PDB file of C-alpha atoms in Angstrom:
ATOM      1  CA  MET U   1      30.863 134.118  78.226  1.00 31.00           C
ATOM      2  CA  ALA U   2      32.082 132.792  81.572  1.00 37.00           C
ATOM      3  CA  GLU U   3      29.873 133.257  84.601  1.00 35.00           C
ATOM      4  CA  LYS U   4      31.448 135.269  87.391  1.00 33.00           C
ATOM      5  CA  LYS U   5      30.580 134.640  91.002  1.00 34.00           C
ATOM      6  CA  PHE U   6      31.370 137.187  93.614  1.00 30.00           C
ATOM      7  CA  THR U   7      31.751 136.044  97.167  1.00 34.00           C
ATOM      8  CA  GLU U   8      31.644 138.507  99.936  1.00 40.00           C
ATOM      9  CA  GLU U   9      34.190 138.035 102.661  1.00 42.00           C
ATOM     10  CA  PRO U  10      32.428 137.720 106.013  1.00 50.00           C
ATOM     11  CA  GLU U  11      32.881 140.817 108.076  1.00 60.00           C
ATOM     12  CA  GLU U  12      34.684 140.377 111.342  1.00 70.00           C
ATOM     13  CA  GLU U  13      32.237 140.637 114.218  1.00 79.00           C
ATOM     14  CA  MET U  14      32.771 143.534 116.566  1.00 87.00           C
ATOM     15  CA  THR U  15      32.852 142.531 120.195  1.00 90.00           C
ATOM     16  CA  VAL U  16      32.618 144.406 123.464  1.00 89.00           C
ATOM     17  CA  THR U  17      33.633 143.271 126.943  1.00 90.00           C
ATOM     18  CA  LEU U  18      31.181 144.466 129.571  1.00 88.00           C
ATOM     19  CA  ASP U  19      32.178 144.903 133.204  1.00 86.00           C
ATOM     20  CA  LEU U  20      29.020 144.093 135.167  1.00 80.00           C
ATOM     21  CA  ASP U  21      28.088 145.484 138.584  1.00 84.00           C
ATOM     22  CA  ASP U  22      28.865 142.143 140.270  1.00 89.00           C
ATOM     23  CA  GLY U  23      32.477 142.304 139.038  1.00 88.00           C
ATOM     24  CA  THR U  24      32.105 139.747 136.264  1.00 85.00           C
ATOM     25  CA  GLN U  25      32.958 140.353 132.643  1.00 87.00           C
ATOM     26  CA  VAL U  26      30.805 139.327 129.702  1.00 88.00           C
ATOM     27  CA  GLU U  27      32.084 139.195 126.120  1.00 90.00           C
ATOM     28  CA  CYS U  28      29.358 140.312 123.699  1.00 91.00           C
ATOM     29  CA  VAL U  29      28.977 140.611 119.957  1.00 92.00           C
ATOM     30  CA  VAL U  30      27.593 143.897 118.641  1.00 93.00           C
ATOM     31  CA  LEU U  31      24.259 143.156 116.961  1.00 93.00           C
ATOM     32  CA  THR U  32      23.500 146.679 115.830  1.00 93.00           C
ATOM     33  CA  ILE U  33      23.672 150.365 116.622  1.00 94.00           C
ATOM     34  CA  PHE U  34      20.327 152.083 116.127  1.00 95.00           C
ATOM     35  CA  GLU U  35      18.493 155.316 116.829  1.00 94.00           C
ATOM     36  CA  ALA U  36      15.504 155.704 119.145  1.00 94.00           C
ATOM     37  CA  GLY U  37      14.083 158.935 120.515  1.00 87.00           C
ATOM     38  CA  GLU U  38      16.865 161.088 119.000  1.00 90.00           C
ATOM     39  CA  ARG U  39      19.672 159.088 120.666  1.00 94.00           C
ATOM     40  CA  ASP U  40      21.861 156.219 119.540  1.00 96.00           C
ATOM     41  CA  TYR U  41      21.728 152.844 121.259  1.00 97.00           C
ATOM     42  CA  ILE U  42      23.614 149.581 120.923  1.00 95.00           C
ATOM     43  CA  ALA U  43      22.332 146.014 121.160  1.00 95.00           C
ATOM     44  CA  LEU U  44      24.790 143.433 122.492  1.00 94.00           C
ATOM     45  CA  LEU U  45      24.455 139.643 122.585  1.00 93.00           C
ATOM     46  CA  PRO U  46      26.602 137.672 125.054  1.00 93.00           C
ATOM     47  CA  ILE U  47      28.834 135.108 123.362  1.00 92.00           C
ATOM     48  CA  GLU U  48      29.156 132.573 126.195  1.00 86.00           C
ATOM     49  CA  GLY U  49      27.529 131.602 129.448  1.00 79.00           C
ATOM     50  CA  GLU U  50      24.011 131.600 130.806  1.00 78.00           C
ATOM     51  CA  GLU U  51      23.106 134.890 129.119  1.00 74.00           C
ATOM     52  CA  ALA U  52      24.142 133.563 125.695  1.00 76.00           C
ATOM     53  CA  GLU U  53      22.067 130.419 126.120  1.00 81.00           C
ATOM     54  CA  SER U  54      18.964 132.420 127.067  1.00 83.00           C
ATOM     55  CA  GLY U  55      19.390 134.785 124.088  1.00 83.00           C
ATOM     56  CA  GLU U  56      19.316 137.804 126.381  1.00 87.00           C
ATOM     57  CA  VAL U  57      20.220 141.041 124.602  1.00 92.00           C
ATOM     58  CA  TYR U  58      21.751 143.991 126.438  1.00 93.00           C
ATOM     59  CA  LEU U  59      20.701 147.497 125.403  1.00 96.00           C
ATOM     60  CA  TYR U  60      22.828 150.566 126.215  1.00 95.00           C
ATOM     61  CA  ARG U  61      23.088 154.188 125.174  1.00 96.00           C
ATOM     62  CA  TYR U  62      25.841 154.542 122.581  1.00 95.00           C
ATOM     63  CA  VAL U  63      27.875 157.745 122.413  1.00 93.00           C
ATOM     64  CA  GLU U  64      30.995 158.718 120.479  1.00 91.00           C
ATOM     65  CA  ASP U  65      33.225 161.541 121.704  1.00 90.00           C
ATOM     66  CA  ALA U  66      34.805 164.192 119.466  1.00 91.00           C
ATOM     67  CA  ASP U  67      37.617 161.752 118.569  1.00 92.00           C
ATOM     68  CA  GLY U  68      35.146 159.043 117.562  1.00 87.00           C
ATOM     69  CA  GLU U  69      35.836 156.935 120.648  1.00 88.00           C
ATOM     70  CA  PRO U  70      32.699 154.994 121.630  1.00 89.00           C
ATOM     71  CA  SER U  71      31.314 154.703 125.129  1.00 90.00           C
ATOM     72  CA  LEU U  72      28.283 152.974 126.610  1.00 92.00           C
ATOM     73  CA  ASP U  73      25.934 154.380 129.228  1.00 93.00           C
ATOM     74  CA  ASN U  74      23.268 152.582 131.205  1.00 93.00           C
ATOM     75  CA  ILE U  75      19.625 153.281 130.477  1.00 94.00           C
ATOM     76  CA  GLU U  76      18.412 154.361 133.929  1.00 89.00           C
ATOM     77  CA  ASP U  77      14.819 155.341 133.145  1.00 93.00           C
ATOM     78  CA  ASP U  78      12.057 152.727 132.639  1.00 96.00           C
ATOM     79  CA  GLU U  79      10.275 154.944 130.115  1.00 95.00           C
ATOM     80  CA  GLU U  80      13.449 155.353 128.052  1.00 96.00           C
ATOM     81  CA  TYR U  81      14.091 151.605 128.239  1.00 96.00           C
ATOM     82  CA  GLU U  82      10.589 150.873 126.922  1.00 96.00           C
ATOM     83  CA  ILE U  83      11.157 153.221 123.959  1.00 95.00           C
ATOM     84  CA  VAL U  84      14.525 151.617 123.176  1.00 96.00           C
ATOM     85  CA  SER U  85      13.236 148.083 123.619  1.00 95.00           C
ATOM     86  CA  GLN U  86      10.282 148.743 121.312  1.00 96.00           C
ATOM     87  CA  ALA U  87      12.559 150.323 118.669  1.00 96.00           C
ATOM     88  CA  PHE U  88      14.872 147.289 118.824  1.00 95.00           C
ATOM     89  CA  ASP U  89      11.921 144.881 118.505  1.00 94.00           C
ATOM     90  CA  GLU U  90      10.668 146.801 115.457  1.00 93.00           C
ATOM     91  CA  LEU U  91      14.154 146.662 113.953  1.00 91.00           C
ATOM     92  CA  LEU U  92      14.214 142.875 114.418  1.00 88.00           C
ATOM     93  CA  GLU U  93      10.763 142.547 112.843  1.00 88.00           C
ATOM     94  CA  ASP U  94      11.900 144.627 109.855  1.00 82.00           C
ATOM     95  CA  MET U  95      15.013 142.467 109.470  1.00 76.00           C
ATOM     96  CA  GLU U  96      12.913 139.270 109.573  1.00 70.00           C
ATOM     97  CA  TYR U  97      10.499 140.763 107.021  1.00 59.00           C
ATOM     98  CA  ASP U  98      13.400 141.674 104.735  1.00 56.00           C
ATOM     99  CA  GLU U  99      14.791 138.120 105.038  1.00 57.00           C
ATOM    100  CA  ASP U 100      11.368 136.679 104.157  1.00 52.00           C
ATOM    101  CA  ILE U 101      11.192 138.915 101.083  1.00 53.00           C
ATOM    102  CA  ASP U 102      14.710 137.873 100.010  1.00 52.00           C
ATOM    103  CA  GLU U 103      13.855 134.164 100.406  1.00 54.00           C
ATOM    104  CA  ASP U 104      10.624 134.580  98.429  1.00 52.00           C
ATOM    105  CA  SER U 105      12.444 136.247  95.535  1.00 53.00           C
ATOM    106  CA  MET U 106      14.865 133.347  95.053  1.00 51.00           C
TER     107      MET U 106
END
């Protein structure tokens, strides 16, 4: 019996262009959309520039309107930001743990 290998086509990365307060634009890749405190948030990683080199991640509120059109809102409250930041950190830890498990099972 011949062995079959399935290769998964890499998914195209979703990107977002952010217009910053200083008038500059930053192209970011969408890392994930996640829930924290009964709201949805999005984590964005800049693709180029100083922010990309530092590994800085931008966190925003993520909302879809009735037509499914996404929009991003700033997180204005320090308490909300702490909740979102902690939820994102936990998500990263879980992803690293899952990767460790997958590597161990090979």
